[in-house]
Coordinates of C-alpha atoms in Angstrom, one line a residue:
M1 CA -51.2 66.1 64.7
A2 CA -48.2 67.6 62.9
A3 CA -49.8 66.7 59.5
W4 CA -53.0 68.5 60.5
R5 CA -51.2 71.6 61.7
P6 CA -51.7 74.5 59.2
P7 CA -48.6 76.2 57.8
P8 CA -47.4 79.3 59.7
K9 CA -48.7 82.6 58.5
T10 CA -45.7 84.3 56.8
T11 CA -45.1 86.8 54.0
L12 CA -44.3 85.6 50.5
S13 CA -40.9 87.3 50.6
T14 CA -39.9 85.4 53.8
W15 CA -41.3 82.1 52.6
A16 CA -39.7 82.4 49.1
E17 CA -36.3 83.1 50.5
T18 CA -36.6 80.2 52.9
N19 CA -38.1 77.6 50.6
I20 CA -37.5 78.4 46.9
R21 CA -34.3 77.2 45.2
L22 CA -33.2 78.2 41.7
P23 CA -31.5 75.6 39.5
S24 CA -28.6 76.6 37.2
S25 CA -31.0 76.4 34.2
V26 CA -33.0 79.3 35.6
S27 CA -30.5 81.5 37.3
A28 CA -26.8 82.4 36.9
L29 CA -26.6 82.2 40.7
P30 CA -28.3 78.9 41.5
G31 CA -29.4 78.1 45.0
R32 CA -31.6 79.7 47.6
I33 CA -33.5 82.7 46.1
S34 CA -32.6 86.1 47.4
L35 CA -35.1 88.8 46.5
Y36 CA -34.0 92.2 45.4
P37 CA -35.1 95.1 47.6
Y38 CA -37.8 96.3 45.1
Q39 CA -39.2 92.8 44.8
R40 CA -40.0 92.3 48.5
D41 CA -43.0 94.6 48.8
I42 CA -44.4 93.2 45.5
A43 CA -44.1 89.7 46.9
D44 CA -45.7 90.7 50.2
A45 CA -48.6 92.3 48.5
I46 CA -49.3 89.1 46.6
S47 CA -49.5 87.2 50.0
D48 CA -51.4 90.0 51.8
P49 CA -55.1 88.9 52.4
L50 CA -56.2 92.5 52.5
V51 CA -55.0 93.1 48.9
E52 CA -57.3 91.7 46.3
R53 CA -55.4 92.9 43.2
V54 CA -51.7 93.4 42.4
T55 CA -50.7 95.2 39.2
L56 CA -47.1 95.5 38.1
V57 CA -46.0 97.8 35.3
K58 CA -42.5 96.4 34.7
S59 CA -39.6 96.3 32.4
V60 CA -37.6 93.3 31.5
R61 CA -34.5 92.3 33.5
L62 CA -36.4 92.7 36.8
G63 CA -36.9 89.0 37.7
F64 CA -40.7 89.1 37.6
S65 CA -41.0 85.6 36.2
T66 CA -39.2 84.1 39.2
L67 CA -41.3 86.2 41.6
L68 CA -44.5 85.0 39.8
T69 CA -43.4 81.4 40.1
A70 CA -42.6 81.9 43.8
G71 CA -46.1 83.4 44.3
I72 CA -47.7 80.3 42.7
F73 CA -45.7 77.9 44.8
S74 CA -46.6 79.8 48.0
F75 CA -50.3 79.3 47.3
V76 CA -49.6 75.6 46.5
A77 CA -47.8 75.0 49.7
N78 CA -49.5 77.4 52.2
D79 CA -52.9 78.3 50.9
P80 CA -54.1 75.6 48.5
S81 CA -56.6 77.0 46.0
P82 CA -57.7 76.6 42.4
I83 CA -55.0 78.6 40.5
L84 CA -55.1 79.8 36.9
V85 CA -52.1 81.3 35.1
V86 CA -52.9 83.0 31.8
Q87 CA -50.1 83.5 29.2
P88 CA -50.5 85.1 25.8
T89 CA -50.1 82.0 23.6
E90 CA -49.8 78.2 23.8
D91 CA -46.1 78.5 23.2
D92 CA -45.7 80.9 26.1
C93 CA -47.6 78.4 28.3
R94 CA -45.3 75.5 27.4
D95 CA -42.2 77.6 27.7
Y96 CA -43.2 78.9 31.1
L97 CA -43.9 75.4 32.4
V98 CA -40.7 73.9 31.0
S99 CA -38.4 76.8 31.8
D100 CA -39.7 78.0 35.2
I101 CA -42.4 75.9 36.9
E102 CA -40.9 72.4 36.5
P103 CA -37.2 73.2 37.1
I104 CA -37.8 75.4 40.1
A105 CA -40.3 73.0 41.6
A106 CA -37.8 70.1 41.2
A107 CA -35.1 72.2 42.9
S108 CA -37.3 73.3 45.8
P109 CA -38.0 70.4 48.4
S110 CA -41.0 72.3 49.9
V111 CA -43.0 72.1 46.6
S112 CA -41.3 69.3 44.6
K113 CA -43.6 66.6 46.1
L114 CA -46.8 68.7 45.7
L115 CA -46.7 69.1 41.9
T116 CA -45.8 65.6 40.9
G117 CA -48.4 65.6 38.2
D118 CA -50.0 62.4 39.6
T119 CA -53.7 62.1 40.4
K120 CA -55.1 59.9 43.2
E121 CA -55.8 57.2 40.6
G122 CA -52.1 57.2 39.7
K123 CA -52.6 58.8 36.3
R124 CA -50.6 61.8 35.3
D125 CA -52.3 65.1 34.6
N126 CA -51.8 66.7 31.3
M127 CA -48.8 69.0 30.7
L128 CA -50.5 72.3 31.6
A129 CA -52.9 71.1 34.3
R130 CA -51.6 69.8 37.6
R131 CA -53.5 68.8 40.8
F132 CA -52.1 69.1 44.3
P133 CA -53.7 68.5 47.8
G134 CA -56.4 71.1 48.2
G135 CA -56.2 72.7 44.8
S136 CA -55.1 72.7 41.2
L137 CA -52.8 74.6 38.8
K138 CA -53.8 75.3 35.2
I139 CA -51.8 77.3 32.7
V140 CA -53.8 78.5 29.7
A141 CA -53.4 80.7 26.6
A142 CA -55.4 83.9 26.3
K143 CA -55.7 83.2 22.6
S144 CA -58.0 80.2 23.4
P145 CA -61.2 81.7 25.0
R146 CA -62.6 78.1 25.5
N147 CA -59.9 77.5 28.0
L148 CA -61.0 80.6 30.0
R149 CA -64.6 79.4 30.2
R150 CA -64.0 76.1 31.9
H151 CA -62.5 77.1 35.2
N152 CA -63.6 78.6 38.5
V153 CA -60.5 79.8 40.3
R154 CA -59.6 81.8 43.4
V155 CA -56.1 82.8 42.4
L156 CA -55.5 84.3 38.9
F157 CA -52.0 85.2 37.6
I158 CA -51.9 87.2 34.3
D159 CA -48.5 87.4 32.7
E160 CA -47.6 89.9 29.8
A161 CA -51.2 91.3 29.7
D162 CA -50.3 93.8 27.0
A163 CA -49.7 90.9 24.6
M164 CA -53.3 89.8 25.0
H165 CA -55.9 91.1 22.5
P166 CA -59.6 90.7 22.2
G167 CA -60.9 87.6 20.4
A168 CA -64.2 86.4 19.1
E169 CA -65.6 86.2 22.7
G170 CA -64.2 89.5 24.0
N171 CA -61.3 90.6 26.1
P172 CA -59.5 87.5 27.4
I173 CA -58.4 89.4 30.6
K174 CA -62.0 90.2 31.5
L175 CA -63.1 86.6 30.7
A176 CA -60.4 85.3 33.0
E177 CA -61.4 87.7 35.8
K178 CA -65.0 86.4 35.6
R179 CA -63.7 83.0 36.6
T180 CA -62.9 84.4 40.1
L181 CA -66.3 85.8 40.9
Q182 CA -67.3 82.9 43.2
F183 CA -64.6 83.6 45.7
G184 CA -64.8 86.5 48.2
N185 CA -61.1 86.1 49.0
R186 CA -59.9 86.0 45.4
K187 CA -56.5 87.2 44.3
I188 CA -55.7 88.7 40.9
V189 CA -52.1 89.4 39.9
M190 CA -51.3 91.1 36.6
G191 CA -47.8 92.0 35.3
S192 CA -46.7 93.2 31.9
T193 CA -44.3 95.5 30.1
P194 CA -46.5 98.3 28.7
V195 CA -46.7 98.6 24.9
N196 CA -49.3 101.0 23.6
L197 CA -50.2 104.0 25.8
A198 CA -53.7 104.2 24.3
T199 CA -54.6 100.5 24.6
S200 CA -52.4 99.2 27.4
N201 CA -54.1 96.7 29.7
V202 CA -51.5 97.0 32.5
L203 CA -51.4 100.8 32.5
S204 CA -55.2 100.9 32.6
E205 CA -55.2 98.7 35.7
Y206 CA -52.3 100.6 37.3
A207 CA -54.3 103.8 37.0
K208 CA -57.0 102.2 39.2
S209 CA -54.5 101.2 41.9
D210 CA -52.7 103.0 44.7
K211 CA -50.0 103.7 42.1
R212 CA -46.7 103.0 43.9
I213 CA -43.4 104.2 42.6
Y214 CA -40.0 103.0 43.7
Q215 CA -37.8 105.8 45.1
V216 CA -34.1 105.4 45.9
R217 CA -32.2 107.4 48.5
C218 CA -29.7 109.8 47.0
H219 CA -26.1 109.0 48.1
E220 CA -25.4 112.7 48.7
C221 CA -28.5 114.5 50.0
K222 CA -30.4 111.4 51.3
A223 CA -33.6 112.6 49.5
F224 CA -35.9 109.9 48.1
E225 CA -36.4 110.2 44.3
E226 CA -37.6 108.0 41.5
I227 CA -35.0 107.4 38.8
H228 CA -36.1 108.6 35.4
W229 CA -34.3 108.2 32.1
K230 CA -34.1 112.0 31.7
D231 CA -31.8 112.1 34.7
I232 CA -29.3 109.7 33.4
R233 CA -26.4 111.7 32.0
W234 CA -23.1 110.9 30.2
D235 CA -20.2 112.7 28.7
K236 CA -18.9 113.1 25.1
D237 CA -15.4 113.3 23.9
E238 CA -13.8 116.2 21.9
D239 CA -15.2 114.8 18.7
G240 CA -18.8 114.6 20.1
K241 CA -18.7 110.8 20.5
D242 CA -20.8 109.5 23.3
L243 CA -19.0 107.9 26.3
P244 CA -21.5 105.4 27.9
A245 CA -18.9 104.4 30.5
T246 CA -19.4 107.8 32.1
A247 CA -23.1 107.3 32.8
S248 CA -24.4 108.6 36.1
W249 CA -27.6 109.8 37.7
C250 CA -28.4 113.4 38.4
C251 CA -30.3 113.7 41.6
P252 CA -33.3 116.1 41.0
S253 CA -33.2 117.2 44.6
C254 CA -29.5 118.3 44.9
G255 CA -28.3 118.2 41.3
V256 CA -25.3 116.0 42.2
F257 CA -24.1 113.4 39.7
V258 CA -24.1 110.1 41.4
D259 CA -21.9 107.3 40.0
H260 CA -23.2 103.9 39.2
K261 CA -21.1 102.3 42.0
H262 CA -23.6 103.8 44.5
K263 CA -26.7 102.3 42.7
A264 CA -26.8 99.1 44.7
S265 CA -26.8 100.8 48.1
M266 CA -29.3 103.4 47.0
V267 CA -31.7 100.8 45.7
A268 CA -31.2 98.7 48.9
N269 CA -32.2 101.8 51.0
G270 CA -35.1 102.6 48.7
R271 CA -38.8 102.5 49.3
W272 CA -42.2 102.1 47.6
L273 CA -44.3 105.2 47.8
A274 CA -48.1 105.0 47.1
T275 CA -49.1 108.1 45.1
A276 CA -52.8 107.3 45.5
P277 CA -52.9 106.0 49.1
E278 CA -56.7 106.5 49.3
V279 CA -57.1 103.4 47.1
K280 CA -57.4 100.2 49.2
G281 CA -57.2 96.6 48.2
H282 CA -55.4 97.3 44.9
A283 CA -51.6 97.5 45.1
G284 CA -50.0 98.9 41.9
F285 CA -46.2 98.9 41.3
R286 CA -44.2 100.6 38.6
C287 CA -40.5 100.1 38.1
N288 CA -38.0 99.9 35.3
A289 CA -34.5 98.5 34.5
L290 CA -32.8 101.6 35.9
I291 CA -33.2 100.2 39.4
S292 CA -32.4 96.6 38.5
N293 CA -29.3 95.1 40.1
L294 CA -28.8 92.5 37.3
P295 CA -25.3 92.7 35.6
N296 CA -26.7 93.7 32.2
T297 CA -28.6 96.7 33.6
T298 CA -25.8 99.0 34.6
W299 CA -26.4 102.6 33.6
S300 CA -23.6 102.4 31.1
Q301 CA -25.0 99.3 29.5
L302 CA -28.5 100.9 29.3
V303 CA -26.9 104.0 27.7
E304 CA -25.2 101.8 25.1
D305 CA -28.6 100.1 24.4
F306 CA -30.2 103.5 24.0
L307 CA -27.5 104.8 21.6
H308 CA -28.0 101.8 19.4
A309 CA -31.8 101.9 19.6
K310 CA -32.2 105.5 18.8
K311 CA -30.9 104.9 15.2
D312 CA -34.2 103.2 14.4
P313 CA -37.7 104.3 15.6
E314 CA -38.8 100.7 16.0
D315 CA -35.8 99.8 18.1
L316 CA -36.3 103.0 20.2
R317 CA -39.9 102.0 20.8
V318 CA -38.7 98.6 22.1
F319 CA -36.2 100.3 24.4
I320 CA -38.9 102.6 25.9
N321 CA -41.3 99.7 26.3
T322 CA -39.2 96.9 27.6
L323 CA -36.4 98.7 29.5
L324 CA -38.1 102.0 30.7
A325 CA -41.6 100.4 31.1
E326 CA -43.2 103.7 29.9
G327 CA -45.2 102.6 26.9
T328 CA -45.2 104.5 23.7
G329 CA -47.7 106.2 21.4
D330 CA -49.0 104.6 18.3
G331 CA -46.6 106.3 15.9
A332 CA -49.6 107.1 13.7
D333 CA -50.3 110.7 14.3
E334 CA -51.9 112.4 11.3
L335 CA -49.1 113.5 9.0
D336 CA -49.3 116.5 6.6
E337 CA -49.0 115.4 3.0
Q338 CA -47.6 118.8 1.9
T339 CA -44.8 118.6 4.4
L340 CA -43.8 115.2 3.1
Y341 CA -44.1 116.4 -0.5
N342 CA -41.7 119.3 0.2
R343 CA -39.1 116.8 1.4
R344 CA -38.5 115.4 -2.0
E345 CA -34.9 115.0 -3.3
Q346 CA -33.1 114.6 -6.6
F347 CA -33.0 110.8 -7.0
G348 CA -35.0 108.1 -8.7
L349 CA -34.8 104.9 -10.6
D350 CA -32.5 106.4 -13.2
S351 CA -30.4 108.1 -10.6
L352 CA -30.1 105.7 -7.7
P353 CA -28.6 107.0 -4.4
E354 CA -25.3 105.4 -3.7
D355 CA -26.6 104.1 -0.3
V356 CA -29.2 101.9 -2.0
L357 CA -28.1 98.3 -1.9
T358 CA -31.5 96.5 -2.3
I359 CA -34.8 97.2 -3.9
S360 CA -38.3 96.0 -3.0
V361 CA -41.7 96.5 -4.5
G362 CA -45.1 96.6 -3.0
V363 CA -48.3 96.2 -5.2
D364 CA -51.8 96.9 -4.1
V365 CA -54.2 95.1 -6.5
Q366 CA -57.4 96.9 -7.6
H367 CA -60.0 95.6 -10.1
T368 CA -58.9 98.0 -12.9
W369 CA -55.3 98.9 -12.0
L370 CA -52.2 98.0 -10.0
E371 CA -50.7 100.5 -7.6
V372 CA -46.9 99.9 -7.6
V373 CA -44.4 101.5 -5.3
T374 CA -40.6 100.8 -5.6
I375 CA -38.4 101.4 -2.6
G376 CA -34.6 101.3 -2.3
W377 CA -32.9 100.4 1.0
S378 CA -29.6 101.4 2.5
R379 CA -27.4 99.2 4.7
H380 CA -28.8 101.0 7.8
G381 CA -32.5 100.6 6.8
V382 CA -33.1 104.0 5.3
A383 CA -35.9 103.8 2.8
Y384 CA -35.7 105.7 -0.5
V385 CA -39.0 105.8 -2.3
L386 CA -37.7 105.6 -5.9
D387 CA -40.9 105.3 -8.0
H388 CA -44.7 105.2 -7.9
R389 CA -46.7 104.1 -10.9
R390 CA -50.2 103.0 -11.7
I391 CA -50.5 100.2 -14.2
E392 CA -53.9 100.5 -15.8
G393 CA -55.7 97.4 -16.7
R394 CA -58.1 94.8 -15.4
W395 CA -56.9 92.2 -12.9
D396 CA -57.9 89.4 -15.3
D397 CA -56.0 90.8 -18.3
N398 CA -52.6 89.2 -19.0
V399 CA -51.3 92.4 -20.4
T400 CA -51.7 94.1 -17.0
W401 CA -49.5 91.4 -15.3
L402 CA -47.0 91.4 -18.2
E403 CA -46.4 95.1 -17.7
L404 CA -45.8 94.5 -13.9
D405 CA -43.5 91.6 -14.7
E406 CA -41.4 93.9 -17.0
H407 CA -41.0 96.4 -14.2
L408 CA -40.0 93.6 -11.7
K409 CA -37.4 92.3 -14.2
S410 CA -35.9 95.8 -14.9
R411 CA -32.4 96.7 -13.8
W412 CA -30.9 100.1 -13.2
R413 CA -27.4 101.5 -13.3
H414 CA -25.9 102.0 -9.8
P415 CA -23.5 104.8 -8.9
L416 CA -20.9 102.3 -7.9
G417 CA -20.8 101.0 -11.5
G418 CA -22.9 97.8 -11.5
M419 CA -26.6 97.1 -12.1
L420 CA -29.3 96.7 -9.5
G421 CA -32.7 95.1 -9.9
V422 CA -35.8 94.3 -7.8
E423 CA -34.8 91.9 -5.0
T424 CA -38.3 91.1 -3.8
A425 CA -41.9 92.1 -4.3
A426 CA -45.1 91.7 -2.2
I427 CA -48.4 91.6 -4.1
D428 CA -51.7 91.8 -2.2
S429 CA -54.1 88.8 -2.6
S430 CA -56.6 89.8 0.1
D431 CA -59.4 90.5 -2.4
G432 CA -61.3 87.3 -3.0
V433 CA -62.0 88.4 -6.6
T434 CA -58.4 89.0 -7.6
M435 CA -56.8 86.3 -5.4
E436 CA -56.5 83.6 -8.1
A437 CA -54.9 86.0 -10.5
V438 CA -52.3 87.0 -7.9
Y439 CA -51.6 83.4 -7.1
S440 CA -51.1 82.6 -10.8
F441 CA -48.6 85.4 -11.1
C442 CA -46.6 85.0 -7.9
F443 CA -46.3 81.3 -7.4
P444 CA -44.3 80.5 -10.6
R445 CA -42.0 83.5 -9.7
A446 CA -41.3 82.3 -6.2
R447 CA -37.6 81.9 -6.9
R448 CA -37.5 85.6 -7.8
K449 CA -39.0 86.3 -4.3
V450 CA -42.3 87.5 -5.8
L451 CA -44.6 86.9 -2.9
A452 CA -48.4 86.6 -2.7
I453 CA -49.3 88.3 0.6
K454 CA -52.4 88.7 2.7
G455 CA -52.7 91.7 5.1
M456 CA -53.6 90.7 8.7
S457 CA -54.8 93.2 11.4
G458 CA -53.7 93.2 15.0
S459 CA -50.2 93.1 16.6
R460 CA -48.4 90.6 14.4
Q461 CA -44.9 90.1 12.9
W462 CA -44.2 92.1 9.8
I463 CA -44.2 89.0 7.5
T464 CA -44.5 85.3 8.1
P465 CA -45.2 82.3 5.8
S466 CA -48.6 80.7 6.1
H467 CA -48.7 77.1 7.2
Q468 CA -51.1 76.2 4.4
K469 CA -50.1 75.7 0.8
K470 CA -52.3 77.6 -1.7
R471 CA -52.4 76.2 -5.2
G472 CA -49.0 74.7 -4.6
G473 CA -47.4 77.9 -3.5
V474 CA -46.8 79.8 -0.2
L475 CA -49.1 82.6 0.9
W476 CA -47.3 85.2 3.2
Q477 CA -49.1 87.0 6.0
V478 CA -48.3 90.6 6.6
G479 CA -49.0 92.3 9.9
V480 CA -50.2 95.6 8.3
D481 CA -50.9 97.3 11.6
S482 CA -47.4 96.7 12.9
V483 CA -45.8 97.7 9.6
K484 CA -47.9 100.9 9.4
T485 CA -47.1 101.9 12.9
A486 CA -43.4 101.6 12.2
L487 CA -43.9 103.5 8.9
F488 CA -45.6 106.4 10.6
D489 CA -42.8 106.5 13.2
R490 CA -40.2 106.7 10.3
L491 CA -42.1 109.3 8.4
K492 CA -41.7 111.8 11.2
T493 CA -38.1 112.4 10.2
R494 CA -36.2 112.4 6.9
D495 CA -33.5 110.3 8.6
F496 CA -35.5 107.1 7.8
F497 CA -37.8 107.8 4.8
R498 CA -36.7 109.8 1.8
F499 CA -38.6 110.6 -1.3
S500 CA -37.8 111.0 -5.0
M501 CA -38.5 114.3 -6.8
N502 CA -40.5 112.3 -9.4
L503 CA -43.3 111.5 -6.9
E504 CA -46.5 113.5 -7.3
L505 CA -48.7 115.0 -4.6
V506 CA -51.3 112.3 -5.1
F507 CA -48.7 109.8 -3.8
F508 CA -48.4 111.7 -0.5
E509 CA -52.1 112.2 -0.2
Q510 CA -52.6 108.5 -0.3
L511 CA -49.6 107.8 1.9
T512 CA -51.3 109.8 4.7
G513 CA -54.7 108.4 3.7
E514 CA -55.3 106.6 7.1
K515 CA -55.1 107.5 10.7
L516 CA -55.1 105.4 13.9
Y517 CA -58.5 105.2 15.6
T518 CA -58.7 104.0 19.2
H519 CA -62.1 102.6 20.4
Y520 CA -63.7 99.9 22.4
K521 CA -64.4 96.5 20.9
R522 CA -65.7 93.5 22.9
G523 CA -65.0 95.4 26.1
A524 CA -61.4 96.2 25.3
R525 CA -59.6 99.3 23.9
I526 CA -58.1 98.6 20.5
S527 CA -56.4 100.7 17.9
E528 CA -57.2 100.3 14.2
F529 CA -56.0 102.1 11.1
V530 CA -59.1 103.6 9.3
P531 CA -59.2 105.7 6.1
V532 CA -59.3 109.5 6.3
K533 CA -62.6 110.6 4.9
G534 CA -62.4 111.6 1.2
R535 CA -58.9 110.0 0.6
R536 CA -57.7 106.9 -1.0
H537 CA -54.8 104.9 0.6
E538 CA -53.6 102.4 -2.0
C539 CA -50.1 104.0 -1.9
L540 CA -49.9 103.6 1.9
D541 CA -50.8 99.9 1.5
A542 CA -48.2 99.4 -1.3
V543 CA -45.5 101.1 0.8
A544 CA -46.3 98.8 3.7
Y545 CA -46.1 95.7 1.5
A546 CA -42.7 96.8 0.2
M547 CA -41.5 97.3 3.7
A548 CA -42.7 93.8 4.7
A549 CA -41.1 92.2 1.7
H550 CA -37.8 93.9 2.5
R551 CA -37.9 92.7 6.1
G552 CA -38.0 89.1 4.7
L553 CA -34.7 89.5 2.8
N554 CA -31.5 87.9 4.0
I555 CA -28.6 89.4 1.9
N556 CA -24.9 89.8 2.5
L557 CA -24.7 93.5 2.0
D558 CA -20.9 93.6 2.0
R559 CA -20.9 91.2 -0.9
R560 CA -23.6 93.1 -2.6
E561 CA -21.6 96.4 -2.4
S562 CA -18.5 94.6 -3.7
E563 CA -20.5 93.2 -6.6
L564 CA -21.9 96.6 -7.5
K565 CA -18.4 98.0 -7.8
Q566 CA -17.6 95.6 -10.5
E567 CA -18.6 96.6 -14.1
P568 CA -21.0 94.0 -15.6
Q569 CA -19.3 91.9 -18.2
A570 CA -20.9 91.2 -21.6
A571 CA -22.1 87.6 -21.9
P572 CA -19.6 85.4 -23.9
R573 CA -20.7 84.6 -27.4
P574 CA -21.9 81.0 -27.7
R575 CA -19.5 78.6 -29.4
V576 CA -20.8 77.5 -32.8
I577 CA -19.7 74.1 -34.1
E578 CA -20.2 73.8 -37.9
S579 CA -21.2 70.6 -39.4
D580 CA -19.1 69.1 -42.2
W581 CA -22.3 67.9 -43.8
I582 CA -23.7 71.5 -43.8
K583 CA -20.4 72.7 -45.3
G584 CA -20.7 70.1 -48.0
L585 CA -24.2 71.3 -48.9
N586 CA -23.0 74.9 -49.0
G587 CA -20.1 73.9 -51.1

């Protein structure tokens, strides 16, 4: 009879703290799990039968992965059901299984025997699909729509939803949700750090929820307030240098500066407040690293992270997304070409700035000309656009490519005394007509880091080698949307992009020749760079290629600076050995 007795009804927070054990490979504090105060309501919403959807807008360093795993195990042990976990990629699936599911299951006696991976026939399930009494657990990648079609599930967990993008069959999140339609008591749990304000999946779902925020209780006035980054304050010394160790929180209610030492008690006495309580059945939670109790989320540590990140727009975007969980704009607001033109400065190829230590080139290939942009780079990633030129000539004319090669082999006098040349170049081969000519030019020059590239849309890394060999060489893939987004971020201030006085207005017109357009595609909101009507944009593409090429460099800049300070020495004259026989003839 004991075997037939159903498990007691309990909340996920209570069950997890009683039954889940964390091994040393998962947690710095192995043993029985102890939920943080802000995790308890999230956990209980997952186990609440009256809540159909749970949406979590989160930062990193909050322990959501462990909470997600505990939620899965709770259904396995207490409410067996078909369970589907959707991760962005196949690698994410395997990593989640190996790093979280298997070690935590092995350390937790209540679930260790349920997910053995053995079927009734004694055969082991495959790595990402496990059966257990009364249900099954499958972990699939959003990038493989075929995986999402084959399952009918009652419980759906979606992790890092903002890293999932529409494919050939549509929005993978909507495809996954359709797998739950057969169940009236379905549960859909989505969590993610927000990325793009315009296209964020998790922010869109949070807006449909009861929109809960976590409020801490002020140590001084006892008022409940949400901690925002704008209320974190710190001092500076007499020289204006920031002092992260002095970081504190300024309570919006009483204006008192509260030291970090009170953070743990304030968070422990905090509460979740639903700002849209009229919404039922959809619990939405929003929290960031400012309330996390992990050791690397002290306010002083976060201030240090911010001070480092604000030096680069891309790093700042990462800080806002991953630690503040706020999401950011696209960085691609329309820019004024005249404003950029007026920012030109007195430098160029013949008068290199002293800060420039490397040079990259981007080439956009047209059928009757090559658009070439040369950029110098400082130690701290400041870009100096040194030169823009158009090489007239057909793509199939050797003279056109010889002129480009001469430019790539050129060297220019550096203010430190030495000579500096082109370190790397990226040449577009996306046009099927010109592709073979680009391959023929780039592949023999691979040692000079002359790269044949192909622009790829979507959220991708700046530059990665293709797995397939092309005509005996390597084709490099450039995530043009990611590069252009970073470029538009940098163009907003002269701190990161500076322009030579030699550049003409047409360069800036083409540099601002695209804008970001957000629209719906296959049921999902996406953002794409589209041309501005009446403008060309070859220079924008060439700049993006030069940026990507530079990203792929790995150079010791201290050694480079030391080399530039040394005057180039004339090559020694070759030693000539005269033949006695020749001497005899001359005699």
